[in-house]
Coordinates of C-alpha atoms in Angstrom, one line a residue:
X1 CA 27.1 -67.9 48.6
X2 CA 26.2 -64.2 48.8
X3 CA 25.6 -62.8 52.2
X4 CA 22.5 -60.9 52.6
X5 CA 22.0 -58.5 55.3
X6 CA 18.8 -59.0 57.4
X7 CA 17.1 -56.3 59.8
X8 CA 15.0 -57.7 62.7
X9 CA 12.2 -55.1 63.8
X10 CA 11.0 -55.3 67.1
X11 CA 8.6 -53.1 69.1
X12 CA 8.5 -53.5 72.8
X13 CA 5.9 -52.3 75.1
X14 CA 7.2 -51.9 78.6
X15 CA 4.1 -50.5 80.4
X16 CA 1.0 -49.1 79.9
X17 CA 0.2 -45.6 81.2
X18 CA -3.1 -44.1 81.7
X19 CA -3.9 -40.5 82.6
X20 CA -7.1 -40.0 84.1
X21 CA -8.3 -36.4 84.4
X22 CA -11.1 -34.9 86.4
X23 CA -14.7 -34.9 85.4
X24 CA -14.2 -37.6 82.8
X25 CA -11.2 -35.9 80.8
X26 CA -8.4 -38.3 80.1
X27 CA -5.6 -39.6 77.8
X28 CA -4.3 -43.2 78.1
X29 CA -0.8 -44.2 76.1
X30 CA -0.7 -47.8 75.8
X31 CA 3.2 -47.9 75.5
X32 CA 5.1 -45.6 77.8
X33 CA 8.3 -46.6 76.1
X34 CA 8.7 -48.0 72.5
X35 CA 12.1 -49.1 70.8
X36 CA 12.0 -48.9 67.2
X37 CA 14.4 -49.6 64.0
X38 CA 15.8 -46.7 62.1
X39 CA 14.2 -46.4 58.7
X40 CA 10.8 -48.6 60.0
X41 CA 7.5 -47.4 60.9
X42 CA 6.0 -47.2 64.2
X43 CA 2.4 -47.0 65.8
X44 CA 1.7 -45.2 68.9
X45 CA -1.5 -46.6 70.2
X46 CA -3.8 -44.2 72.3
X47 CA -7.1 -43.6 73.7
X48 CA -8.9 -40.4 75.2
X49 CA -12.2 -39.4 76.8
X50 CA -14.2 -36.3 77.7
X51 CA -17.4 -35.4 79.1
X52 CA -20.6 -36.2 76.9
X53 CA -21.6 -32.6 76.5
X54 CA -18.3 -31.7 74.6
X55 CA -17.7 -32.1 70.9
X56 CA -14.0 -32.6 69.7
X57 CA -12.9 -30.1 67.2
X58 CA -9.0 -30.6 67.0
X59 CA -6.7 -33.5 67.6
X60 CA -2.8 -33.6 67.2
X61 CA 0.4 -34.9 68.7
X62 CA 3.4 -32.6 69.5
X63 CA 6.9 -32.9 71.2
X64 CA 8.4 -30.5 73.3
X65 CA 6.3 -27.4 71.9
X66 CA 2.7 -27.6 71.4
X67 CA 2.9 -27.7 67.5
X68 CA 1.1 -30.3 65.5
X69 CA 3.9 -32.7 64.1
X70 CA 2.1 -32.7 60.8
X71 CA 2.9 -29.0 60.5
X72 CA 6.7 -29.4 61.4
X73 CA 9.3 -29.5 58.8
X74 CA 11.1 -32.5 59.9
X75 CA 8.1 -34.6 60.4
X76 CA 5.9 -33.3 57.4
X77 CA 5.0 -36.1 55.2
X78 CA 6.0 -38.8 57.7
X79 CA 3.4 -38.6 60.5
X80 CA -0.2 -39.8 60.1
X81 CA -3.0 -39.6 62.6
X82 CA -4.9 -42.7 62.4
X83 CA -7.4 -42.1 65.3
X84 CA -10.6 -40.2 65.0
X85 CA -12.5 -37.4 66.8
X86 CA -14.2 -39.9 69.3
X87 CA -12.0 -42.0 71.4
X88 CA -9.0 -43.4 69.3
X89 CA -5.7 -41.2 69.1
X90 CA -3.4 -43.4 67.5
X91 CA -0.1 -41.9 65.7
X92 CA 2.0 -43.6 63.0
X93 CA 5.5 -42.4 62.3
X94 CA 7.3 -43.6 59.0
X95 CA 10.9 -43.5 58.0
X96 CA 12.2 -43.3 61.2
X97 CA 15.3 -41.5 62.0
X98 CA 17.5 -41.5 65.0
X99 CA 16.6 -37.9 65.7
X100 CA 12.9 -39.0 66.1
X101 CA 13.9 -40.4 69.6
X102 CA 11.6 -38.3 71.8
X103 CA 8.6 -38.2 74.0
X104 CA 5.2 -37.7 72.2
X105 CA 2.2 -36.1 73.6
X106 CA -1.4 -36.2 72.4
X107 CA -3.6 -33.1 72.8
X108 CA -7.5 -32.6 71.8
X109 CA -9.6 -29.4 71.8
X110 CA -13.3 -29.5 72.2
X111 CA -16.1 -26.9 71.9
X112 CA -15.8 -26.2 75.6
X113 CA -12.3 -27.1 76.8
X114 CA -8.8 -28.5 75.7
X115 CA -6.7 -31.4 77.3
X116 CA -3.7 -33.2 76.7
X117 CA -2.2 -36.6 78.2
X118 CA 0.7 -36.2 80.7
X119 CA 3.7 -38.7 80.4
X120 CA 3.2 -39.5 76.8
X121 CA 5.0 -42.3 75.0
X122 CA 8.8 -42.2 74.6
X123 CA 10.3 -43.5 71.4
X124 CA 13.8 -44.7 71.0
X125 CA 15.1 -45.3 67.4
X126 CA 18.0 -47.6 67.0
X127 CA 20.0 -48.9 64.0
X128 CA 21.1 -52.6 63.6
X129 CA 24.6 -53.7 63.6
X130 CA 24.9 -57.2 62.2
X131 CA 27.7 -59.3 63.4
X132 CA 28.7 -62.1 61.0
X133 CA 30.4 -65.5 62.6
X134 CA 32.6 -66.5 61.1
X135 CA 33.7 -63.4 59.4
X136 CA 34.6 -65.1 56.1
X137 CA 32.6 -68.0 54.6
X138 CA 32.2 -69.9 51.4
X139 CA 29.4 -71.2 49.6
X140 CA 27.8 -74.0 51.2
X141 CA 29.0 -73.2 54.8
X142 CA 26.6 -72.0 57.7
X143 CA 26.8 -68.6 59.0
X144 CA 25.4 -66.9 62.3
X145 CA 24.1 -63.5 62.2
X146 CA 23.8 -61.5 65.5
X147 CA 21.8 -58.2 65.5
X148 CA 22.9 -55.7 68.1
X149 CA 21.0 -52.6 68.9
X150 CA 21.0 -49.6 71.3
X151 CA 17.8 -50.5 72.8
X152 CA 16.2 -53.7 74.0
X153 CA 13.9 -55.3 71.4
X154 CA 11.2 -58.0 72.5
X155 CA 11.4 -61.3 70.7
X156 CA 7.8 -61.3 70.4
X157 CA 6.5 -60.4 67.9
X158 CA 9.7 -60.2 65.5
X159 CA 9.8 -60.2 61.9
X160 CA 12.7 -60.0 59.3
X161 CA 13.0 -57.0 56.9
X162 CA 15.3 -57.3 54.1
X163 CA 17.0 -54.1 52.9
X164 CA 17.3 -53.5 49.4
X165 CA 17.8 -50.7 46.6
X166 CA 14.8 -49.1 44.9
X167 CA 13.4 -51.4 42.3
X168 CA 10.4 -51.4 39.8
X169 CA 10.9 -47.8 39.6
X170 CA 8.3 -46.3 37.1
X171 CA 6.8 -43.0 36.0
X172 CA 3.3 -42.1 35.9
X173 CA 1.6 -39.0 34.1
X174 CA -1.3 -37.3 35.6
X175 CA -3.7 -36.5 34.0
X176 CA -3.6 -39.3 31.5
X177 CA -4.5 -38.8 27.7
X178 CA -3.3 -36.0 25.4
X179 CA -1.2 -33.3 26.9
X180 CA -2.2 -29.9 25.5
X181 CA -0.2 -26.6 25.5
X182 CA -1.0 -24.4 28.5
X183 CA -2.2 -27.3 30.8
X184 CA -0.8 -28.7 33.9
X185 CA 1.1 -32.1 34.1
X186 CA 2.4 -34.0 37.1
X187 CA 4.9 -36.9 36.8
X188 CA 5.1 -39.3 39.9
X189 CA 8.1 -41.6 40.6
X190 CA 7.1 -44.9 42.0
X191 CA 9.6 -47.4 43.6
X192 CA 9.9 -50.5 45.7
X193 CA 12.6 -50.1 48.1
X194 CA 13.7 -50.7 51.7
X195 CA 14.7 -48.7 53.2
X196 CA 12.2 -46.3 51.7
X197 CA 13.6 -44.0 48.8
X198 CA 15.5 -41.1 50.3
X199 CA 15.8 -38.9 47.1
X200 CA 14.4 -38.8 43.7
X201 CA 16.1 -37.1 40.8
X202 CA 14.2 -36.3 37.4
X203 CA 15.9 -36.3 34.1
X204 CA 14.6 -34.9 30.7
X205 CA 16.3 -36.4 27.6
X206 CA 19.2 -38.0 29.7
X207 CA 20.0 -34.7 31.7
X208 CA 19.2 -33.9 35.0
X209 CA 16.5 -31.0 35.3
X210 CA 18.4 -28.3 37.0
X211 CA 15.6 -26.1 37.0
X212 CA 13.7 -28.5 39.3
X213 CA 14.4 -27.9 43.0
X214 CA 13.7 -30.6 45.4
X215 CA 13.7 -34.5 46.0
X216 CA 10.2 -35.2 46.0
X217 CA 8.5 -38.0 44.4
X218 CA 6.4 -35.8 41.8
X219 CA 7.4 -33.2 39.3
X220 CA 4.8 -30.9 38.2
X221 CA 4.8 -28.8 35.0
X222 CA 2.4 -25.9 35.0
X223 CA 1.5 -24.0 31.8
X224 CA 3.2 -26.8 29.8
X225 CA 4.9 -25.7 26.7
X226 CA 5.9 -27.3 23.3
X227 CA 9.5 -27.1 24.6
X228 CA 8.5 -29.5 27.5
X229 CA 8.1 -32.4 25.2
X230 CA 10.7 -35.0 25.7
X231 CA 11.8 -38.2 27.4
X232 CA 11.5 -38.3 31.1
X233 CA 12.7 -40.7 33.8
X234 CA 13.2 -40.5 37.3
X235 CA 16.0 -42.1 39.7
X236 CA 15.2 -43.3 43.3
X237 CA 17.7 -43.4 45.7
X238 CA 17.8 -45.0 49.4
X239 CA 20.6 -46.0 51.8
X240 CA 21.3 -49.4 50.0
X241 CA 21.3 -48.1 46.2
X242 CA 19.2 -46.5 43.4
X243 CA 17.2 -47.5 40.7
X244 CA 16.0 -45.6 37.4
X245 CA 12.6 -45.9 35.7
X246 CA 12.0 -46.4 32.0
X247 CA 11.6 -43.2 29.9
X248 CA 8.1 -41.8 29.6
X249 CA 7.5 -39.6 26.6
X250 CA 5.8 -36.5 27.2
X251 CA 4.2 -35.2 24.0
X252 CA 2.8 -31.6 24.3
X253 CA 0.3 -30.8 21.6
X254 CA -0.6 -27.5 20.4
X255 CA -2.3 -25.5 17.8
X256 CA -0.5 -24.2 14.6
X257 CA 1.9 -21.5 15.4
X258 CA 4.7 -19.4 13.5
X259 CA 2.4 -19.8 10.2
X260 CA 3.8 -18.0 7.4
X261 CA 3.8 -17.8 3.6
X262 CA 6.7 -18.2 1.1
X263 CA 6.6 -17.3 -2.6
X264 CA 8.6 -19.3 -5.2
X265 CA 10.3 -18.3 -7.4
X266 CA 11.4 -15.3 -5.3
X267 CA 12.1 -11.9 -6.8
X268 CA 9.9 -9.8 -9.2
X269 CA 6.6 -11.5 -10.3
X270 CA 5.9 -10.6 -14.0
X271 CA 2.5 -11.2 -16.0
X272 CA 2.4 -14.4 -17.9
X273 CA 4.7 -16.3 -15.4
X274 CA 3.8 -19.0 -12.8
X275 CA 3.8 -18.4 -8.9
X276 CA 3.7 -21.0 -6.1
X277 CA 2.6 -20.0 -2.4
X278 CA 3.6 -22.3 0.3
X279 CA 2.1 -22.3 3.8
X280 CA 4.5 -23.4 6.5
X281 CA 3.4 -24.0 10.2
X282 CA 4.7 -25.4 13.4
X283 CA 2.0 -27.8 14.7
X284 CA 1.3 -30.9 16.9
X285 CA -0.3 -32.9 15.8
X286 CA 0.6 -31.9 12.1
X287 CA -1.6 -29.4 10.2
X288 CA -4.8 -31.1 8.9
X289 CA -6.2 -28.5 6.5
X290 CA -5.0 -25.3 4.9
X291 CA -7.1 -22.5 3.5
X292 CA -6.0 -19.8 1.2
X293 CA -7.2 -16.3 1.5
X294 CA -6.9 -13.2 -0.8
X295 CA -7.7 -9.8 0.2
X296 CA -9.4 -11.2 3.4
X297 CA -11.7 -13.7 1.5
X298 CA -11.4 -17.2 0.9
X299 CA -10.2 -18.1 -2.4
X300 CA -13.3 -20.0 -3.7
X301 CA -11.6 -21.0 -7.2
X302 CA -9.1 -23.1 -5.3
X303 CA -10.2 -26.6 -4.5
X304 CA -8.4 -28.6 -1.9
X305 CA -6.5 -28.1 1.4
X306 CA -3.0 -28.6 0.2
X307 CA 0.0 -26.7 1.6
X308 CA 0.9 -25.0 -1.7
X309 CA -1.1 -22.7 -4.1
X310 CA 0.1 -22.3 -7.6
X311 CA -1.2 -19.7 -9.9
X312 CA -0.1 -20.3 -13.5
X313 CA -0.3 -17.5 -16.3
X314 CA -0.3 -14.8 -13.7
X315 CA -2.4 -11.7 -14.4
X316 CA -2.3 -8.2 -12.8
X317 CA -5.7 -9.0 -11.3
X318 CA -4.0 -11.7 -9.4
X319 CA -2.1 -9.0 -7.3
X320 CA -3.2 -8.6 -3.7
X321 CA -2.8 -9.6 0.0
X322 CA -2.5 -13.4 0.3
X323 CA -2.4 -15.3 3.6
X324 CA -3.1 -18.8 4.7
X325 CA -4.9 -20.7 7.7
X326 CA -3.7 -23.8 9.2
X327 CA -5.8 -26.1 11.2
X328 CA -5.4 -29.2 13.4
X329 CA -7.6 -30.5 15.9
X330 CA -6.3 -28.4 18.8
X331 CA -6.9 -25.1 16.9
X332 CA -5.8 -22.8 14.0
X333 CA -3.4 -20.1 13.1
X334 CA -3.4 -17.3 10.5
X335 CA -0.1 -16.3 8.7
X336 CA 0.9 -12.8 8.2
X337 CA -0.3 -11.2 4.9
X338 CA 2.1 -11.3 1.9
X339 CA 1.8 -8.9 -1.0
X340 CA 1.9 -10.4 -4.4
X341 CA 2.6 -7.4 -6.7
X342 CA 2.2 -8.7 -10.4
X343 CA 4.6 -6.5 -12.8
X344 CA 3.6 -5.9 -16.4
X345 CA 4.4 -3.6 -19.4
X346 CA 2.5 -0.5 -20.1
X347 CA -1.0 -1.3 -21.3
X348 CA -4.1 0.7 -22.2
X349 CA -1.9 3.6 -23.2
X350 CA -3.8 6.5 -24.6
X351 CA -3.5 10.2 -25.3
X352 CA -5.8 12.9 -24.1
X353 CA -5.9 16.6 -25.3
X354 CA -6.7 19.6 -23.1
X355 CA -8.4 21.7 -23.6
X356 CA -10.9 19.4 -25.3
X357 CA -12.8 20.8 -28.3
X358 CA -11.6 22.9 -31.3
X359 CA -8.1 23.7 -31.4
X360 CA -7.4 27.4 -32.9
X361 CA -4.3 28.8 -34.2
X362 CA -2.6 30.9 -31.5
X363 CA -3.7 28.9 -28.6
X364 CA -2.0 26.3 -26.2
X365 CA -2.7 22.6 -26.4
X366 CA -1.2 20.0 -23.8
X367 CA -1.2 16.2 -25.0
X368 CA -1.1 14.0 -21.9
X369 CA -0.1 10.2 -22.2
X370 CA -1.8 7.8 -19.9
X371 CA -0.9 4.1 -19.3
X372 CA -1.5 1.5 -17.0
X373 CA 1.9 0.0 -16.1
X374 CA 3.5 -1.7 -13.1
X375 CA 6.1 -0.7 -12.0
X376 CA 5.0 3.0 -13.0
X377 CA 6.1 4.4 -16.6
X378 CA 9.7 5.4 -16.4
X379 CA 10.0 7.1 -19.8
X380 CA 7.5 8.7 -22.4
X381 CA 8.5 9.4 -25.9
X382 CA 6.1 11.5 -28.4
X383 CA 5.7 11.1 -31.9
X384 CA 4.3 13.2 -34.6
X385 CA 3.3 11.5 -37.9
X386 CA 5.3 8.4 -37.0
X387 CA 8.4 10.1 -36.2
X388 CA 9.8 11.1 -32.8
X389 CA 9.4 14.8 -32.0
X390 CA 13.0 16.1 -32.0
X391 CA 12.4 19.4 -30.6
X392 CA 10.6 18.0 -27.4
X393 CA 13.4 17.5 -24.7
X394 CA 12.3 15.5 -21.8
X395 CA 10.5 12.2 -20.8
X396 CA 7.4 13.7 -19.2
X397 CA 3.9 12.5 -19.4
X398 CA 2.8 15.7 -21.1
X399 CA 3.6 17.6 -24.2
X400 CA 2.6 21.3 -24.5
X401 CA 2.4 23.3 -27.6
X402 CA 2.1 27.1 -27.2
X403 CA 1.0 29.4 -29.9
X404 CA 0.0 26.6 -32.0
X405 CA 0.2 26.8 -35.8
X406 CA -1.5 24.9 -38.6
X407 CA 1.8 23.2 -39.2
X408 CA 1.3 21.6 -35.8
X409 CA -1.7 19.7 -37.2
X410 CA -0.9 15.9 -37.6
X411 CA -1.3 12.4 -35.9
X412 CA 0.3 12.4 -32.5
X413 CA 0.9 9.3 -30.3
X414 CA 3.0 8.5 -27.3
X415 CA 5.3 5.4 -26.2
X416 CA 5.4 4.5 -22.5
X417 CA 8.2 2.4 -21.2
X418 CA 8.8 0.8 -17.8
X419 CA 11.3 -1.9 -16.7
X420 CA 9.1 -4.9 -18.0
X421 CA 8.4 -3.6 -21.5
X422 CA 6.7 -0.8 -23.7
X423 CA 3.3 0.2 -25.2
X424 CA 2.1 2.5 -27.8
X425 CA -1.0 4.6 -27.6
X426 CA -3.4 4.9 -30.7
X427 CA -3.0 8.2 -32.8
X428 CA -4.7 11.3 -31.9
X429 CA -5.3 13.6 -34.7
X430 CA -4.6 17.3 -33.9
X431 CA -6.6 19.6 -36.1
X432 CA -5.4 23.2 -35.8
X433 CA -8.2 25.4 -37.1
X434 CA -7.5 29.0 -38.4
X435 CA -9.2 31.8 -40.3
X436 CA -8.8 32.1 -44.2
X437 CA -5.1 33.3 -45.2
X438 CA -3.4 33.5 -48.7
X439 CA -6.6 34.5 -50.4
X440 CA -6.2 35.2 -54.0
X441 CA -8.1 35.6 -57.4
X442 CA -7.5 33.8 -60.5
X443 CA -9.1 34.4 -64.1
X444 CA -10.2 32.1 -66.6
X445 CA -9.3 32.2 -69.5
X446 CA -6.0 33.7 -69.0
X447 CA -4.5 36.2 -71.4
X448 CA -6.3 38.8 -73.0
X449 CA -10.2 39.4 -72.6
X450 CA -12.1 39.9 -75.7
X451 CA -15.0 42.2 -75.8
X452 CA -18.1 40.0 -75.3
X453 CA -16.4 36.9 -74.2
X454 CA -16.8 34.8 -71.1
X455 CA -14.9 35.6 -68.0
X456 CA -14.5 33.5 -64.8
X457 CA -13.0 34.6 -61.5
X458 CA -11.9 32.1 -59.0
X459 CA -11.3 32.9 -55.3
X460 CA -8.7 30.6 -53.5
X461 CA -8.1 30.5 -49.9
X462 CA -6.3 28.4 -47.2
X463 CA -8.7 27.9 -44.4
X464 CA -9.6 25.4 -41.7
X465 CA -12.5 24.7 -41.3
X466 CA -13.0 25.3 -45.2
X467 CA -14.4 28.6 -46.2
X468 CA -18.1 29.0 -45.6
X469 CA -18.7 31.9 -47.6
X470 CA -16.9 33.9 -50.5
X471 CA -18.1 37.3 -51.4
X472 CA -16.8 39.3 -54.5
X473 CA -16.3 43.0 -54.8
X474 CA -15.6 45.3 -57.6
X475 CA -14.0 48.8 -57.4
X476 CA -13.2 51.3 -60.1
X477 CA -13.2 54.8 -60.6
X478 CA -16.8 55.4 -59.4
X479 CA -16.5 53.3 -56.1
X480 CA -16.8 49.8 -54.5
X481 CA -19.4 47.4 -54.4
X482 CA -20.7 43.8 -53.9
X483 CA -21.0 42.1 -57.3
X484 CA -21.4 38.4 -56.2
X485 CA -20.9 35.4 -53.9
X486 CA -19.6 31.8 -54.1
X487 CA -16.2 30.7 -54.9
X488 CA -16.3 31.6 -58.6
X489 CA -17.9 34.6 -60.4
X490 CA -18.9 34.2 -64.0
X491 CA -19.6 36.9 -66.6
X492 CA -20.8 35.5 -69.9
X493 CA -20.9 38.7 -72.0
X494 CA -17.9 40.8 -70.8
X495 CA -18.2 44.4 -71.8
X496 CA -16.1 47.3 -71.3
X497 CA -18.2 48.6 -68.5
X498 CA -17.4 45.5 -66.7
X499 CA -14.0 46.5 -66.5
X500 CA -12.4 47.1 -63.0
X501 CA -10.5 45.9 -60.2
X502 CA -11.9 42.7 -58.5
X503 CA -11.2 41.2 -55.3
X504 CA -12.9 38.5 -53.2
X505 CA -13.5 37.9 -49.3
X506 CA -13.2 34.4 -47.8
X507 CA -14.9 33.8 -44.4
X508 CA -15.1 30.9 -42.0
X509 CA -16.1 30.8 -38.4
X510 CA -12.8 32.1 -37.1
X511 CA -12.5 35.2 -39.3
X512 CA -12.3 36.8 -42.8
X513 CA -9.5 37.7 -45.3
X514 CA -9.6 39.7 -48.6
X515 CA -7.5 38.9 -51.7
X516 CA -5.6 41.3 -53.6
X517 CA -7.5 43.3 -56.2
X518 CA -7.0 41.9 -59.7
X519 CA -7.6 44.4 -62.8
X520 CA -10.0 43.1 -65.3
X521 CA -10.3 45.0 -68.7
X522 CA -10.9 44.1 -72.3
X523 CA -8.4 44.0 -75.4
X524 CA -9.5 47.5 -76.9
X525 CA -9.7 49.1 -73.5
X526 CA -6.2 48.1 -72.7
X527 CA -4.9 50.0 -76.0
X528 CA -6.9 53.0 -74.9
X529 CA -5.2 53.0 -71.4
X530 CA -1.8 52.9 -72.8
X531 CA -2.6 56.0 -74.8
X532 CA -4.2 57.7 -72.0
X533 CA -1.4 56.9 -69.7
X534 CA 1.2 58.3 -72.0
X535 CA -0.9 61.5 -72.6
X536 CA -1.6 61.5 -68.8
X537 CA 2.4 62.1 -68.1
X538 CA 2.5 65.0 -70.4
X539 CA -0.7 66.7 -69.0
X540 CA 0.7 66.4 -65.6
X541 CA 3.9 68.0 -66.4
X542 CA 1.9 71.0 -68.2
X543 CA -0.4 71.3 -65.1
X544 CA 2.4 71.5 -62.7
X545 CA 3.8 74.5 -64.8
X546 CA 0.5 76.3 -65.0
X547 CA -0.1 76.0 -61.3
X548 CA 3.4 77.4 -60.7
X549 CA 2.6 80.3 -62.9
X550 CA -0.7 80.8 -61.4
X551 CA 0.9 81.2 -57.8
X552 CA 3.5 83.7 -59.1
X553 CA 0.9 85.8 -60.7
X554 CA -1.3 85.8 -57.7
X555 CA 1.5 87.0 -55.4
X556 CA 2.1 89.7 -57.8
X557 CA -1.3 91.2 -57.3
X558 CA -1.4 93.6 -54.4
X559 CA -4.6 92.7 -52.7
X560 CA -5.9 89.9 -54.8
X561 CA -9.4 89.1 -55.0
X562 CA -11.8 89.6 -51.9
X563 CA -12.3 85.5 -51.8
X564 CA -8.7 85.0 -51.7
X565 CA -8.0 87.5 -48.8
X566 CA -10.7 85.9 -47.0
X567 CA -9.2 82.5 -47.1
X568 CA -5.8 83.6 -46.1
X569 CA -2.1 82.9 -47.1
X570 CA -2.9 78.9 -47.3
X571 CA -5.8 79.6 -49.8
X572 CA -4.7 78.2 -53.3
X573 CA -4.6 81.0 -55.9
X574 CA -7.6 81.5 -58.0
X575 CA -7.3 82.2 -61.8
X576 CA -8.2 85.6 -63.0
X577 CA -10.2 85.4 -66.4
X578 CA -8.9 88.5 -67.6
X579 CA -5.2 87.7 -67.2
X580 CA -4.7 83.9 -67.4
X581 CA -4.7 81.1 -69.6
X582 CA -7.7 78.8 -68.7
X583 CA -7.5 75.0 -68.4
X584 CA -10.0 72.5 -67.8
X585 CA -9.3 69.2 -66.1
X586 CA -11.1 66.0 -66.9
X587 CA -11.1 63.6 -64.0
X588 CA -12.7 60.9 -65.7
X589 CA -9.2 59.5 -66.8
X590 CA -7.9 59.4 -63.3
X591 CA -6.1 56.2 -62.7
X592 CA -7.6 54.0 -60.1
X593 CA -4.1 52.7 -58.9
X594 CA -2.6 56.1 -58.2
X595 CA -5.6 58.6 -57.9
X596 CA -3.9 61.4 -59.7
X597 CA -5.3 63.9 -61.9
X598 CA -5.0 63.9 -65.8
X599 CA -5.3 67.2 -67.7
X600 CA -7.5 67.0 -70.6
X601 CA -7.2 70.5 -72.5
X602 CA -10.5 71.4 -74.5
X603 CA -9.9 74.5 -76.7
X604 CA -13.6 74.5 -77.3
X605 CA -14.5 75.0 -73.8
X606 CA -14.6 78.6 -72.6
X607 CA -15.8 77.7 -68.9
X608 CA -12.9 78.4 -66.6
X609 CA -12.5 76.6 -63.3
X610 CA -10.5 77.1 -60.4
X611 CA -9.8 74.4 -57.6
X612 CA -9.7 75.2 -54.0
X613 CA -7.4 72.7 -51.9
X614 CA -9.3 73.5 -48.9
X615 CA -12.2 71.4 -49.8
X616 CA -9.8 68.2 -50.3
X617 CA -11.0 65.1 -48.7
X618 CA -8.9 63.9 -45.9
X619 CA -9.5 60.3 -46.7
X620 CA -8.0 60.2 -50.3
X621 CA -6.3 63.6 -50.7
X622 CA -8.3 64.3 -53.8
X623 CA -9.6 67.5 -55.2
X624 CA -13.2 69.0 -55.3
X625 CA -14.2 71.4 -57.9
X626 CA -15.8 74.6 -56.7
X627 CA -18.4 74.9 -59.5
X628 CA -19.8 72.7 -62.0
X629 CA -17.1 71.6 -64.4
X630 CA -15.8 68.6 -66.3
X631 CA -14.1 67.2 -63.3
X632 CA -15.3 64.4 -60.9
X633 CA -14.2 62.8 -57.6
X634 CA -13.6 59.1 -57.0
X635 CA -13.0 57.4 -53.8

């Protein structure tokens, strides 16, 4: 059979010592000498007394120095004062060690004085040595066990104490219930052992907790964290052996943390696609509800509390700052914001013109292309009348036309391009306005104009806006005057006196422009003009000869006439009726195109005329007669 070890624990009271002080002060130790077994517990009975007018305030036991055993490191946790503050002063010491063999004294302090009992109780701690006889036995044989000690143990009273390794070792958790992050938890290791457990070791997830310093029965975790979750157990050790507890699961609960939003698919988000936002969070217990927010407002169109939020057929208006809130019964946590940037091709593309209002020839005009696009427009192309403008170099948003011309009028539009696509604007009509130009007169019927016939003159002009007023003018040998208004000038019974040079004036709000003059004559009048022009050439030649002769004759005269002397050397020579040949000039036949003179000799006219060049008009460089003669002036 197996040999078991037995320990006999005996306490022997040798004497009873009473210490009586004066005036009612006393301490009485029931046992002067005590013998106890190592590892056991011992009680030291004691009584004390004091005068009635005193009140006990402090009681304690000490050895060697007057220091409370309960505060001494080698006794701390092993001594227990079982008395009171009246008369009982019994002390219990547990887990006796051989070093506890000393004399123990009791001391008390009242409100008036203090006192301690001399003599004390002397404790001797011994270990058992067991002798087995016979030394070797087999199952079924008798055996004699003899216990030997270093001090004498009394046989009365006596009991048998069996030494054994820790058993029924277990872990308890305080406080019980849910363990929430930030709280404090104490694990306590309990074990049945004899002798009592000398050392405890704590384990987490099968590894000794190295951060724990000590060998105590309890392990406290302050400000507990999720990382403290795990399987905990303890090991109890005494002089016989050790025993381990079952594991105790420590589940630290906490509010959601590390909450974040992910986007799928990753990369660029293009209008019309589908996007799923997923809320992730670390929580214990797991997240019970998710709430989605856009631009700091809960998304009311989203019904549910799911972890994912899907946007189908995504639009630019879906762009914004998104985040989620994760909630469990411990608390809640918001995720950081994530920007959803929906890209789309240029849209709402349009052309604006600056300056606004009328565009007048010679000014400067800037066309600006505007477009809503994401990413921003990378390139602009300008078109006129459905063709790209080749003279425009660049890809800028604006196109400027300086010194604008009528030929710049047309339909303009732009094309905006980004990395997603392109968009065209509507056409913008550019209408360049200008004063009348290329004004001309046409006659109907064409060809020869018959005396008494009908003649229509039409004025044509290129103008924008169109000509607002036409004015007709006629000029001939007698002057210039207005003859009518309107685009056409009609004469139903055209006569020779209607002949002349006609021109028109076209006017709009930007200016006026005159046509060149058109000479209008009847058929008979044209034949006469041919004859006149032929004779005019001969007459002009004769006139030049006569003028030269006259000048030569005037220089021959020594003094000349008094009038000539008064006018000086620059005065034209005057004919002398006594010496010269006399000629009359008829200015009625002067050509309107050249404003020259045509000599018309009249042998029947004996009135002689001299022309003075000093009276020539500076505007037209024509001649003025000095006295009435068949000569006229036309401007």
